[in-house]
Amino acid sequence: MKPGYFAGDYMAVVGAHDGRYREAIANGPNLDNFLSKFEGSHGERLMPSLLIRSDAFPDRPNSEAISSFMDIVIACVVLDVRVRTVTWRRNVGPFYADSFEIYPWMIAPDGRRLVAQNAALWAVHELGRFRGTASAAVPVQEIGQEPVHPRFFKQLLAIWKSRFIDGQDDWTSRAILRSLKMATSALRLSSPTGSTESFYDYGRILSLWVSAFEILVHPGPTGKATRQKVLDLLKTIPWQSSMAREETHQADFGGGNIRNVRLANALYVKMNDLRNDFLHGNPVEPEKFRLDNGTWILSYPAAIFRMALSTMLPDPDEVTWEQALSGEKARDEYQRHLQATRYRVDCEECLLVAVKPQPVDDE
């Protein structure tokens, strides 16, 4: 983890090159010894990242605050990795949320023992006999400048701060953080090691994605989430290309009702129908997961969700071309804005893969 990307005033995820990492080691009894015992499946030395909190945190963070913070970090990395993996046709970083799991063992405050406490384990052990191992199922990958988007993190962190530091609990903030939790679940391996996944696991993952969208648009205690509310949100996404923006893609709304809608909307209707079939036990065949051009429906939820979420989030740092043209904002501010919103182009390119002819795989 490169320094500075996932740091707020109250909590941060930092890598070994960050000054706060070294400060934590200096102030944590035997923490350096503990961290030095981590290695990969084949004996390679590893330096795990640390989740740290500052003295500004009003109290010891509860598990919900920690879990929600990590959901934000995951969203800021894995969503964009998924998008770029589709367009670049190769893995470009941590593809699964499992890469960000918090290790269950940690050194005790006295620095002499190790403790583990979770739903499955409550134990203590000797530090001297400890050997920390990375997951055998997901690769260890360093997160650098790409594909992290600091502005996205800043926007989501503001909501997290409002909820867990300022004590505000409005419905929109709760819905966004709750939706992120469901998206994190959708971004996990289909089984603990990924070695026993089945076709039905794909249906479960797709169901989690649809749930993430529904939570995002839920109007509150007096209303309910519907397919149409999700489609209404997707229709507000500012796609740039005509292929993504125009209502020229067929969607089956049931009962012989075939409509032409935007591409993201057509993909969501298919996702929603597949989810219903899976959760209700209706017959579903593997080919239903394939689109007309042979691509996989599960290649696209991350791009649609990324854009839907970004459309809902306030962006105080946005700079328009009109502001730059009038002199209200400097041209270099506008260029920085374009760079910060590069994800929009990436998401759109990802979505267009669903309808473009597919190139032959490289030999």
mmCIF file of N, CA and C in Angstrom, residues 221-348:
data_model
loop_
_atom_site.group_PDB
_atom_site.id
_atom_site.type_symbol
_atom_site.label_atom_id
_atom_site.label_comp_id
_atom_site.label_asym_id
_atom_site.label_seq_id
_atom_site.Cartn_x
_atom_site.Cartn_y
_atom_site.Cartn_z
ATOM 1 N N PRO A 221 -37.993 4.375 5.454
ATOM 2 C CA PRO A 221 -38.944 3.497 6.142
ATOM 3 C C PRO A 221 -40.354 3.503 5.566
ATOM 4 N N THR A 222 -40.741 4.590 4.916
ATOM 5 C CA THR A 222 -42.113 4.676 4.414
ATOM 6 C C THR A 222 -42.263 4.209 2.968
ATOM 7 N N GLY A 223 -41.162 3.787 2.356
ATOM 8 C CA GLY A 223 -41.229 3.351 0.961
ATOM 9 C C GLY A 223 -40.543 2.027 0.774
ATOM 10 N N LYS A 224 -40.291 1.673 -0.453
ATOM 11 C CA LYS A 224 -39.583 0.429 -0.744
ATOM 12 C C LYS A 224 -38.795 0.574 -2.038
ATOM 13 N N ALA A 225 -37.771 -0.249 -2.153
ATOM 14 C CA ALA A 225 -36.955 -0.255 -3.361
ATOM 15 C C ALA A 225 -37.637 -1.095 -4.437
ATOM 16 N N THR A 226 -37.602 -0.634 -5.662
ATOM 17 C CA THR A 226 -38.187 -1.365 -6.783
ATOM 18 C C THR A 226 -37.210 -1.364 -7.950
ATOM 19 N N ARG A 227 -37.463 -2.241 -8.890
ATOM 20 C CA ARG A 227 -36.656 -2.254 -10.108
ATOM 21 C C ARG A 227 -36.723 -0.903 -10.809
ATOM 22 N N GLN A 228 -37.890 -0.298 -10.839
ATOM 23 C CA GLN A 228 -38.039 0.965 -11.544
ATOM 24 C C GLN A 228 -37.230 2.081 -10.885
ATOM 25 N N LYS A 229 -37.155 2.071 -9.558
ATOM 26 C CA LYS A 229 -36.356 3.098 -8.877
ATOM 27 C C LYS A 229 -34.879 2.964 -9.251
ATOM 28 N N VAL A 230 -34.397 1.733 -9.360
ATOM 29 C CA VAL A 230 -33.014 1.544 -9.792
ATOM 30 C C VAL A 230 -32.841 2.031 -11.225
ATOM 31 N N LEU A 231 -33.782 1.682 -12.089
ATOM 32 C CA LEU A 231 -33.686 2.107 -13.491
ATOM 33 C C LEU A 231 -33.739 3.629 -13.611
ATOM 34 N N ASP A 232 -34.533 4.274 -12.758
ATOM 35 C CA ASP A 232 -34.596 5.740 -12.772
ATOM 36 C C ASP A 232 -33.252 6.348 -12.393
ATOM 37 N N LEU A 233 -32.583 5.753 -11.392
ATOM 38 C CA LEU A 233 -31.256 6.240 -11.012
ATOM 39 C C LEU A 233 -30.265 6.043 -12.155
ATOM 40 N N LEU A 234 -30.284 4.860 -12.764
ATOM 41 C CA LEU A 234 -29.337 4.580 -13.847
ATOM 42 C C LEU A 234 -29.539 5.514 -15.032
ATOM 43 N N LYS A 235 -30.763 5.958 -15.217
ATOM 44 C CA LYS A 235 -31.045 6.864 -16.340
ATOM 45 C C LYS A 235 -30.445 8.254 -16.126
ATOM 46 N N THR A 236 -30.103 8.589 -14.874
ATOM 47 C CA THR A 236 -29.503 9.901 -14.599
ATOM 48 C C THR A 236 -27.984 9.900 -14.779
ATOM 49 N N ILE A 237 -27.392 8.737 -15.003
ATOM 50 C CA ILE A 237 -25.931 8.667 -15.156
ATOM 51 C C ILE A 237 -25.523 9.413 -16.430
ATOM 52 N N PRO A 238 -24.560 10.325 -16.345
ATOM 53 C CA PRO A 238 -24.183 11.148 -17.513
ATOM 54 C C PRO A 238 -23.226 10.437 -18.460
ATOM 55 N N TRP A 239 -23.712 9.404 -19.144
ATOM 56 C CA TRP A 239 -22.883 8.729 -20.137
ATOM 57 C C TRP A 239 -22.553 9.696 -21.273
ATOM 58 N N GLN A 240 -21.399 9.517 -21.889
ATOM 59 C CA GLN A 240 -20.957 10.426 -22.944
ATOM 60 C C GLN A 240 -21.215 9.890 -24.349
ATOM 61 N N SER A 241 -20.966 8.605 -24.571
ATOM 62 C CA SER A 241 -21.117 8.073 -25.926
ATOM 63 C C SER A 241 -22.582 7.824 -26.248
ATOM 64 N N SER A 242 -22.908 7.944 -27.512
ATOM 65 C CA SER A 242 -24.296 7.735 -27.932
ATOM 66 C C SER A 242 -24.723 6.296 -27.707
ATOM 67 N N MET A 243 -23.797 5.339 -27.842
ATOM 68 C CA MET A 243 -24.141 3.932 -27.672
ATOM 69 C C MET A 243 -24.598 3.639 -26.241
ATOM 70 N N ALA A 244 -24.021 4.337 -25.282
ATOM 71 C CA ALA A 244 -24.412 4.140 -23.885
ATOM 72 C C ALA A 244 -25.594 5.020 -23.502
ATOM 73 N N ARG A 245 -25.729 6.168 -24.153
ATOM 74 C CA ARG A 245 -26.727 7.161 -23.742
ATOM 75 C C ARG A 245 -28.085 6.951 -24.406
ATOM 76 N N GLU A 246 -28.093 6.523 -25.659
ATOM 77 C CA GLU A 246 -29.353 6.437 -26.389
ATOM 78 C C GLU A 246 -30.162 5.204 -25.985
ATOM 79 N N GLU A 247 -31.459 5.308 -26.062
ATOM 80 C CA GLU A 247 -32.360 4.216 -25.669
ATOM 81 C C GLU A 247 -32.622 3.319 -26.876
ATOM 82 N N THR A 248 -31.604 2.505 -27.171
ATOM 83 C CA THR A 248 -31.666 1.642 -28.354
ATOM 84 C C THR A 248 -31.404 0.176 -28.022
ATOM 85 N N HIS A 249 -31.389 -0.180 -26.737
ATOM 86 C CA HIS A 249 -31.051 -1.536 -26.309
ATOM 87 C C HIS A 249 -32.286 -2.212 -25.730
ATOM 88 N N GLN A 250 -32.594 -3.378 -26.225
ATOM 89 C CA GLN A 250 -33.831 -4.050 -25.841
ATOM 90 C C GLN A 250 -33.737 -4.660 -24.441
ATOM 91 N N ALA A 251 -34.850 -4.500 -23.701
ATOM 92 C CA ALA A 251 -34.972 -5.101 -22.370
ATOM 93 C C ALA A 251 -36.349 -5.734 -22.261
ATOM 94 N N ASP A 252 -36.389 -6.922 -21.681
ATOM 95 C CA ASP A 252 -37.634 -7.666 -21.530
ATOM 96 C C ASP A 252 -38.208 -7.402 -20.138
ATOM 97 N N PHE A 253 -39.312 -6.678 -20.065
ATOM 98 C CA PHE A 253 -39.941 -6.339 -18.789
ATOM 99 C C PHE A 253 -41.019 -7.342 -18.396
ATOM 100 N N GLY A 254 -41.137 -8.429 -19.141
ATOM 101 C CA GLY A 254 -42.090 -9.478 -18.809
ATOM 102 C C GLY A 254 -43.438 -9.280 -19.476
ATOM 103 N N GLY A 255 -44.134 -10.395 -19.672
ATOM 104 C CA GLY A 255 -45.462 -10.320 -20.273
ATOM 105 C C GLY A 255 -45.459 -9.820 -21.697
ATOM 106 N N GLY A 256 -44.376 -10.045 -22.416
ATOM 107 C CA GLY A 256 -44.287 -9.576 -23.798
ATOM 108 C C GLY A 256 -43.957 -8.106 -23.934
ATOM 109 N N ASN A 257 -43.636 -7.439 -22.807
ATOM 110 C CA ASN A 257 -43.329 -6.011 -22.819
ATOM 111 C C ASN A 257 -41.837 -5.814 -23.086
ATOM 112 N N ILE A 258 -41.490 -5.590 -24.345
ATOM 113 C CA ILE A 258 -40.103 -5.353 -24.750
ATOM 114 C C ILE A 258 -39.934 -3.865 -25.014
ATOM 115 N N ARG A 259 -38.978 -3.250 -24.318
ATOM 116 C CA ARG A 259 -38.752 -1.808 -24.498
ATOM 117 C C ARG A 259 -37.307 -1.541 -24.881
ATOM 118 N N ASN A 260 -37.096 -0.421 -25.558
ATOM 119 C CA ASN A 260 -35.755 0.061 -25.845
ATOM 120 C C ASN A 260 -35.330 1.025 -24.742
ATOM 121 N N VAL A 261 -34.212 0.734 -24.114
ATOM 122 C CA VAL A 261 -33.723 1.532 -22.989
ATOM 123 C C VAL A 261 -32.221 1.759 -23.162
ATOM 124 N N ARG A 262 -31.627 2.497 -22.221
ATOM 125 C CA ARG A 262 -30.178 2.688 -22.223
ATOM 126 C C ARG A 262 -29.466 1.365 -21.931
ATOM 127 N N LEU A 263 -28.198 1.298 -22.327
ATOM 128 C CA LEU A 263 -27.443 0.066 -22.179
ATOM 129 C C LEU A 263 -27.357 -0.384 -20.725
ATOM 130 N N ALA A 264 -27.013 0.521 -19.809
ATOM 131 C CA ALA A 264 -26.909 0.147 -18.398
ATOM 132 C C ALA A 264 -28.240 -0.365 -17.878
ATOM 133 N N ASN A 265 -29.339 0.256 -18.314
ATOM 134 C CA ASN A 265 -30.672 -0.172 -17.879
ATOM 135 C C ASN A 265 -31.006 -1.560 -18.417
ATOM 136 N N ALA A 266 -30.652 -1.810 -19.684
ATOM 137 C CA ALA A 266 -30.924 -3.124 -20.266
ATOM 138 C C ALA A 266 -30.146 -4.217 -19.527
ATOM 139 N N LEU A 267 -28.894 -3.925 -19.172
ATOM 140 C CA LEU A 267 -28.092 -4.901 -18.433
ATOM 141 C C LEU A 267 -28.675 -5.137 -17.040
ATOM 142 N N TYR A 268 -29.151 -4.071 -16.409
ATOM 143 C CA TYR A 268 -29.712 -4.248 -15.068
ATOM 144 C C TYR A 268 -31.004 -5.062 -15.107
ATOM 145 N N VAL A 269 -31.839 -4.845 -16.109
ATOM 146 C CA VAL A 269 -33.068 -5.644 -16.223
ATOM 147 C C VAL A 269 -32.721 -7.123 -16.321
ATOM 148 N N LYS A 270 -31.693 -7.452 -17.087
ATOM 149 C CA LYS A 270 -31.273 -8.859 -17.206
ATOM 150 C C LYS A 270 -30.747 -9.368 -15.865
ATOM 151 N N MET A 271 -29.948 -8.545 -15.179
ATOM 152 C CA MET A 271 -29.438 -8.928 -13.864
ATOM 153 C C MET A 271 -30.577 -9.188 -12.881
ATOM 154 N N ASN A 272 -31.550 -8.293 -12.887
ATOM 155 C CA ASN A 272 -32.677 -8.406 -11.964
ATOM 156 C C ASN A 272 -33.490 -9.673 -12.232
ATOM 157 N N ASP A 273 -33.726 -9.975 -13.519
ATOM 158 C CA ASP A 273 -34.478 -11.188 -13.867
ATOM 159 C C ASP A 273 -33.725 -12.446 -13.443
ATOM 160 N N LEU A 274 -32.418 -12.474 -13.674
ATOM 161 C CA LEU A 274 -31.617 -13.628 -13.264
ATOM 162 C C LEU A 274 -31.628 -13.773 -11.740
ATOM 163 N N ARG A 275 -31.525 -12.664 -11.037
ATOM 164 C CA ARG A 275 -31.577 -12.706 -9.573
ATOM 165 C C ARG A 275 -32.874 -13.335 -9.102
ATOM 166 N N ASN A 276 -33.989 -12.905 -9.679
ATOM 167 C CA ASN A 276 -35.296 -13.440 -9.271
ATOM 168 C C ASN A 276 -35.386 -14.943 -9.531
ATOM 169 N N ASP A 277 -34.892 -15.366 -10.674
ATOM 170 C CA ASP A 277 -34.934 -16.794 -10.983
ATOM 171 C C ASP A 277 -34.100 -17.596 -9.992
ATOM 172 N N PHE A 278 -32.931 -17.089 -9.658
ATOM 173 C CA PHE A 278 -32.065 -17.811 -8.729
ATOM 174 C C PHE A 278 -32.670 -17.870 -7.329
ATOM 175 N N LEU A 279 -33.118 -16.742 -6.823
ATOM 176 C CA LEU A 279 -33.597 -16.711 -5.440
ATOM 177 C C LEU A 279 -34.926 -17.429 -5.268
ATOM 178 N N HIS A 280 -35.703 -17.540 -6.341
ATOM 179 C CA HIS A 280 -36.995 -18.216 -6.251
ATOM 180 C C HIS A 280 -36.919 -19.685 -6.671
ATOM 181 N N GLY A 281 -35.711 -20.140 -7.033
ATOM 182 C CA GLY A 281 -35.549 -21.542 -7.401
ATOM 183 C C GLY A 281 -36.056 -21.894 -8.777
ATOM 184 N N ASN A 282 -36.261 -20.886 -9.627
ATOM 185 C CA ASN A 282 -36.728 -21.164 -10.987
ATOM 186 C C ASN A 282 -35.615 -21.780 -11.828
ATOM 187 N N PRO A 283 -35.965 -22.468 -12.904
ATOM 188 C CA PRO A 283 -34.927 -23.049 -13.772
ATOM 189 C C PRO A 283 -34.040 -21.949 -14.363
ATOM 190 N N VAL A 284 -32.734 -22.131 -14.253
ATOM 191 C CA VAL A 284 -31.767 -21.186 -14.820
ATOM 192 C C VAL A 284 -30.642 -21.996 -15.458
ATOM 193 N N GLU A 285 -30.279 -21.657 -16.679
ATOM 194 C CA GLU A 285 -29.217 -22.350 -17.380
ATOM 195 C C GLU A 285 -27.978 -21.454 -17.470
ATOM 196 N N PRO A 286 -26.787 -22.039 -17.490
ATOM 197 C CA PRO A 286 -25.554 -21.249 -17.530
ATOM 198 C C PRO A 286 -25.492 -20.254 -18.683
ATOM 199 N N GLU A 287 -26.075 -20.606 -19.829
ATOM 200 C CA GLU A 287 -25.992 -19.689 -20.968
ATOM 201 C C GLU A 287 -26.729 -18.381 -20.728
ATOM 202 N N LYS A 288 -27.612 -18.352 -19.735
ATOM 203 C CA LYS A 288 -28.315 -17.106 -19.411
ATOM 204 C C LYS A 288 -27.359 -16.020 -18.922
ATOM 205 N N PHE A 289 -26.183 -16.444 -18.447
ATOM 206 C CA PHE A 289 -25.196 -15.485 -17.967
ATOM 207 C C PHE A 289 -24.403 -14.857 -19.113
ATOM 208 N N ARG A 290 -24.585 -15.377 -20.327
ATOM 209 C CA ARG A 290 -23.871 -14.852 -21.479
ATOM 210 C C ARG A 290 -24.744 -13.890 -22.264
ATOM 211 N N LEU A 291 -24.158 -12.775 -22.687
ATOM 212 C CA LEU A 291 -24.856 -11.820 -23.532
ATOM 213 C C LEU A 291 -24.736 -12.252 -24.992
ATOM 214 N N ASP A 292 -25.384 -11.522 -25.878
ATOM 215 C CA ASP A 292 -25.405 -11.907 -27.292
ATOM 216 C C ASP A 292 -24.006 -11.967 -27.903
ATOM 217 N N ASN A 293 -23.084 -11.123 -27.427
ATOM 218 C CA ASN A 293 -21.732 -11.133 -28.001
ATOM 219 C C ASN A 293 -20.794 -12.067 -27.246
ATOM 220 N N GLY A 294 -21.355 -12.875 -26.346
ATOM 221 C CA GLY A 294 -20.557 -13.879 -25.660
ATOM 222 C C GLY A 294 -19.929 -13.438 -24.361
ATOM 223 N N THR A 295 -20.048 -12.148 -24.011
ATOM 224 C CA THR A 295 -19.457 -11.679 -22.752
ATOM 225 C C THR A 295 -20.351 -12.055 -21.577
ATOM 226 N N TRP A 296 -19.802 -11.950 -20.393
ATOM 227 C CA TRP A 296 -20.418 -12.433 -19.160
ATOM 228 C C TRP A 296 -21.133 -11.303 -18.453
ATOM 229 N N ILE A 297 -22.362 -11.512 -18.044
ATOM 230 C CA ILE A 297 -23.139 -10.460 -17.392
ATOM 231 C C ILE A 297 -22.458 -9.962 -16.119
ATOM 232 N N LEU A 298 -21.712 -10.835 -15.422
ATOM 233 C CA LEU A 298 -21.048 -10.425 -14.192
ATOM 234 C C LEU A 298 -19.832 -9.525 -14.434
ATOM 235 N N SER A 299 -19.512 -9.258 -15.699
ATOM 236 C CA SER A 299 -18.415 -8.333 -16.003
ATOM 237 C C SER A 299 -18.826 -6.875 -15.813
ATOM 238 N N TYR A 300 -20.132 -6.593 -15.681
ATOM 239 C CA TYR A 300 -20.589 -5.212 -15.782
ATOM 240 C C TYR A 300 -21.185 -4.570 -14.525
ATOM 241 N N PRO A 301 -21.610 -5.326 -13.503
ATOM 242 C CA PRO A 301 -22.184 -4.657 -12.334
ATOM 243 C C PRO A 301 -21.252 -3.647 -11.675
ATOM 244 N N ALA A 302 -19.939 -3.921 -11.618
ATOM 245 C CA ALA A 302 -19.015 -2.998 -10.949
ATOM 246 C C ALA A 302 -19.011 -1.637 -11.625
ATOM 247 N N ALA A 303 -18.998 -1.604 -12.955
ATOM 248 C CA ALA A 303 -18.980 -0.334 -13.683
ATOM 249 C C ALA A 303 -20.281 0.432 -13.476
ATOM 250 N N ILE A 304 -21.407 -0.271 -13.535
ATOM 251 C CA ILE A 304 -22.705 0.395 -13.358
ATOM 252 C C ILE A 304 -22.844 0.909 -11.931
ATOM 253 N N PHE A 305 -22.438 0.090 -10.961
ATOM 254 C CA PHE A 305 -22.534 0.497 -9.556
ATOM 255 C C PHE A 305 -21.613 1.685 -9.266
ATOM 256 N N ARG A 306 -20.407 1.653 -9.816
ATOM 257 C CA ARG A 306 -19.454 2.764 -9.634
ATOM 258 C C ARG A 306 -20.053 4.057 -10.126
ATOM 259 N N MET A 307 -20.675 4.041 -11.297
ATOM 260 C CA MET A 307 -21.259 5.257 -11.852
ATOM 261 C C MET A 307 -22.517 5.672 -11.113
ATOM 262 N N ALA A 308 -23.343 4.716 -10.720
ATOM 263 C CA ALA A 308 -24.566 5.040 -9.979
ATOM 264 C C ALA A 308 -24.220 5.681 -8.646
ATOM 265 N N LEU A 309 -23.261 5.111 -7.938
ATOM 266 C CA LEU A 309 -22.855 5.653 -6.642
ATOM 267 C C LEU A 309 -22.244 7.034 -6.801
ATOM 268 N N SER A 310 -21.381 7.200 -7.794
ATOM 269 C CA SER A 310 -20.747 8.496 -8.021
ATOM 270 C C SER A 310 -21.764 9.562 -8.398
ATOM 271 N N THR A 311 -22.813 9.163 -9.102
ATOM 272 C CA THR A 311 -23.871 10.111 -9.477
ATOM 273 C C THR A 311 -24.620 10.608 -8.254
ATOM 274 N N MET A 312 -24.733 9.758 -7.224
ATOM 275 C CA MET A 312 -25.460 10.139 -6.009
ATOM 276 C C MET A 312 -24.620 10.984 -5.061
ATOM 277 N N LEU A 313 -23.296 10.856 -5.125
ATOM 278 C CA LEU A 313 -22.432 11.518 -4.141
ATOM 279 C C LEU A 313 -22.210 12.982 -4.480
ATOM 280 N N PRO A 314 -22.307 13.876 -3.503
ATOM 281 C CA PRO A 314 -21.954 15.274 -3.762
ATOM 282 C C PRO A 314 -20.463 15.396 -4.031
ATOM 283 N N ASP A 315 -20.098 16.260 -4.972
ATOM 284 C CA ASP A 315 -18.694 16.428 -5.343
ATOM 285 C C ASP A 315 -18.322 17.906 -5.241
ATOM 286 N N PRO A 316 -17.869 18.344 -4.053
ATOM 287 C CA PRO A 316 -17.544 19.764 -3.883
ATOM 288 C C PRO A 316 -16.342 20.208 -4.701
ATOM 289 N N ASP A 317 -15.542 19.284 -5.217
ATOM 290 C CA ASP A 317 -14.343 19.640 -5.984
ATOM 291 C C ASP A 317 -14.574 19.634 -7.490
ATOM 292 N N GLU A 318 -15.804 19.442 -7.921
ATOM 293 C CA GLU A 318 -16.072 19.389 -9.361
ATOM 294 C C GLU A 318 -15.804 20.744 -10.015
ATOM 295 N N VAL A 319 -15.196 20.705 -11.186
ATOM 296 C CA VAL A 319 -14.919 21.907 -11.973
ATOM 297 C C VAL A 319 -15.467 21.666 -13.378
ATOM 298 N N THR A 320 -16.343 22.525 -13.841
ATOM 299 C CA THR A 320 -16.920 22.375 -15.173
ATOM 300 C C THR A 320 -16.112 23.143 -16.213
ATOM 301 N N TRP A 321 -16.302 22.740 -17.478
ATOM 302 C CA TRP A 321 -15.632 23.442 -18.574
ATOM 303 C C TRP A 321 -16.093 24.889 -18.637
ATOM 304 N N GLU A 322 -17.357 25.141 -18.332
ATOM 305 C CA GLU A 322 -17.887 26.509 -18.353
ATOM 306 C C GLU A 322 -17.184 27.384 -17.319
ATOM 307 N N GLN A 323 -16.902 26.818 -16.145
ATOM 308 C CA GLN A 323 -16.185 27.582 -15.120
ATOM 309 C C GLN A 323 -14.761 27.907 -15.563
ATOM 310 N N ALA A 324 -14.117 26.948 -16.221
ATOM 311 C CA ALA A 324 -12.761 27.195 -16.714
ATOM 312 C C ALA A 324 -12.770 28.214 -17.843
ATOM 313 N N LEU A 325 -13.777 28.134 -18.709
ATOM 314 C CA LEU A 325 -13.873 29.043 -19.856
ATOM 315 C C LEU A 325 -14.126 30.472 -19.406
ATOM 316 N N SER A 326 -14.942 30.639 -18.375
ATOM 317 C CA SER A 326 -15.277 31.981 -17.900
ATOM 318 C C SER A 326 -14.205 32.581 -16.997
ATOM 319 N N GLY A 327 -13.235 31.783 -16.588
ATOM 320 C CA GLY A 327 -12.201 32.282 -15.691
ATOM 321 C C GLY A 327 -12.535 32.110 -14.227
ATOM 322 N N GLU A 328 -13.716 31.566 -13.934
ATOM 323 C CA GLU A 328 -14.093 31.336 -12.539
ATOM 324 C C GLU A 328 -13.155 30.323 -11.889
ATOM 325 N N LYS A 329 -12.696 29.339 -12.682
ATOM 326 C CA LYS A 329 -11.730 28.356 -12.232
ATOM 327 C C LYS A 329 -10.560 28.341 -13.209
ATOM 328 N N ALA A 330 -9.374 28.028 -12.703
ATOM 329 C CA ALA A 330 -8.186 27.986 -13.549
ATOM 330 C C ALA A 330 -8.215 26.751 -14.453
ATOM 331 N N ARG A 331 -7.537 26.864 -15.593
ATOM 332 C CA ARG A 331 -7.505 25.748 -16.533
ATOM 333 C C ARG A 331 -6.840 24.517 -15.911
ATOM 334 N N ASP A 332 -5.787 24.736 -15.094
ATOM 335 C CA ASP A 332 -5.135 23.575 -14.495
ATOM 336 C C ASP A 332 -6.041 22.888 -13.473
ATOM 337 N N GLU A 333 -6.946 23.650 -12.844
ATOM 338 C CA GLU A 333 -7.930 23.037 -11.957
ATOM 339 C C GLU A 333 -8.866 22.133 -12.748
ATOM 340 N N TYR A 334 -9.226 22.588 -13.934
ATOM 341 C CA TYR A 334 -10.105 21.774 -14.786
ATOM 342 C C TYR A 334 -9.388 20.507 -15.255
ATOM 343 N N GLN A 335 -8.090 20.641 -15.572
ATOM 344 C CA GLN A 335 -7.331 19.466 -15.991
ATOM 345 C C GLN A 335 -7.220 18.452 -14.859
ATOM 346 N N ARG A 336 -7.046 18.936 -13.638
ATOM 347 C CA ARG A 336 -6.991 18.030 -12.494
ATOM 348 C C ARG A 336 -8.335 17.357 -12.282
ATOM 349 N N HIS A 337 -9.416 18.110 -12.545
ATOM 350 C CA HIS A 337 -10.748 17.530 -12.432
ATOM 351 C C HIS A 337 -10.931 16.401 -13.454
ATOM 352 N N LEU A 338 -10.491 16.624 -14.675
ATOM 353 C CA LEU A 338 -10.610 15.583 -15.709
ATOM 354 C C LEU A 338 -9.843 14.330 -15.317
ATOM 355 N N GLN A 339 -8.656 14.533 -14.748
ATOM 356 C CA GLN A 339 -7.862 13.390 -14.322
ATOM 357 C C GLN A 339 -8.547 12.637 -13.188
ATOM 358 N N ALA A 340 -9.162 13.388 -12.268
ATOM 359 C CA ALA A 340 -9.831 12.772 -11.118
ATOM 360 C C ALA A 340 -11.096 12.029 -11.519
ATOM 361 N N THR A 341 -11.670 12.402 -12.651
ATOM 362 C CA THR A 341 -12.912 11.758 -13.095
ATOM 363 C C THR A 341 -12.677 10.846 -14.299
ATOM 364 N N ARG A 342 -11.444 10.410 -14.460
ATOM 365 C CA ARG A 342 -11.105 9.482 -15.536
ATOM 366 C C ARG A 342 -11.919 8.189 -15.435
ATOM 367 N N TYR A 343 -12.351 7.845 -14.224
ATOM 368 C CA TYR A 343 -13.114 6.610 -14.028
ATOM 369 C C TYR A 343 -14.364 6.578 -14.907
ATOM 370 N N ARG A 344 -14.934 7.741 -15.226
ATOM 371 C CA ARG A 344 -16.138 7.768 -16.054
ATOM 372 C C ARG A 344 -15.864 7.172 -17.432
ATOM 373 N N VAL A 345 -14.721 7.535 -18.000
ATOM 374 C CA VAL A 345 -14.342 6.978 -19.299
ATOM 375 C C VAL A 345 -14.116 5.484 -19.175
ATOM 376 N N ASP A 346 -13.427 5.083 -18.100
ATOM 377 C CA ASP A 346 -13.159 3.663 -17.893
ATOM 378 C C ASP A 346 -14.449 2.861 -17.773
ATOM 379 N N CYS A 347 -15.387 3.381 -16.992
ATOM 380 C CA CYS A 347 -16.661 2.676 -16.799
ATOM 381 C C CYS A 347 -17.444 2.582 -18.092
ATOM 382 N N GLU A 348 -17.412 3.642 -18.870
ATOM 383 C CA GLU A 348 -18.139 3.629 -20.136
ATOM 384 C C GLU A 348 -17.515 2.643 -21.123
#
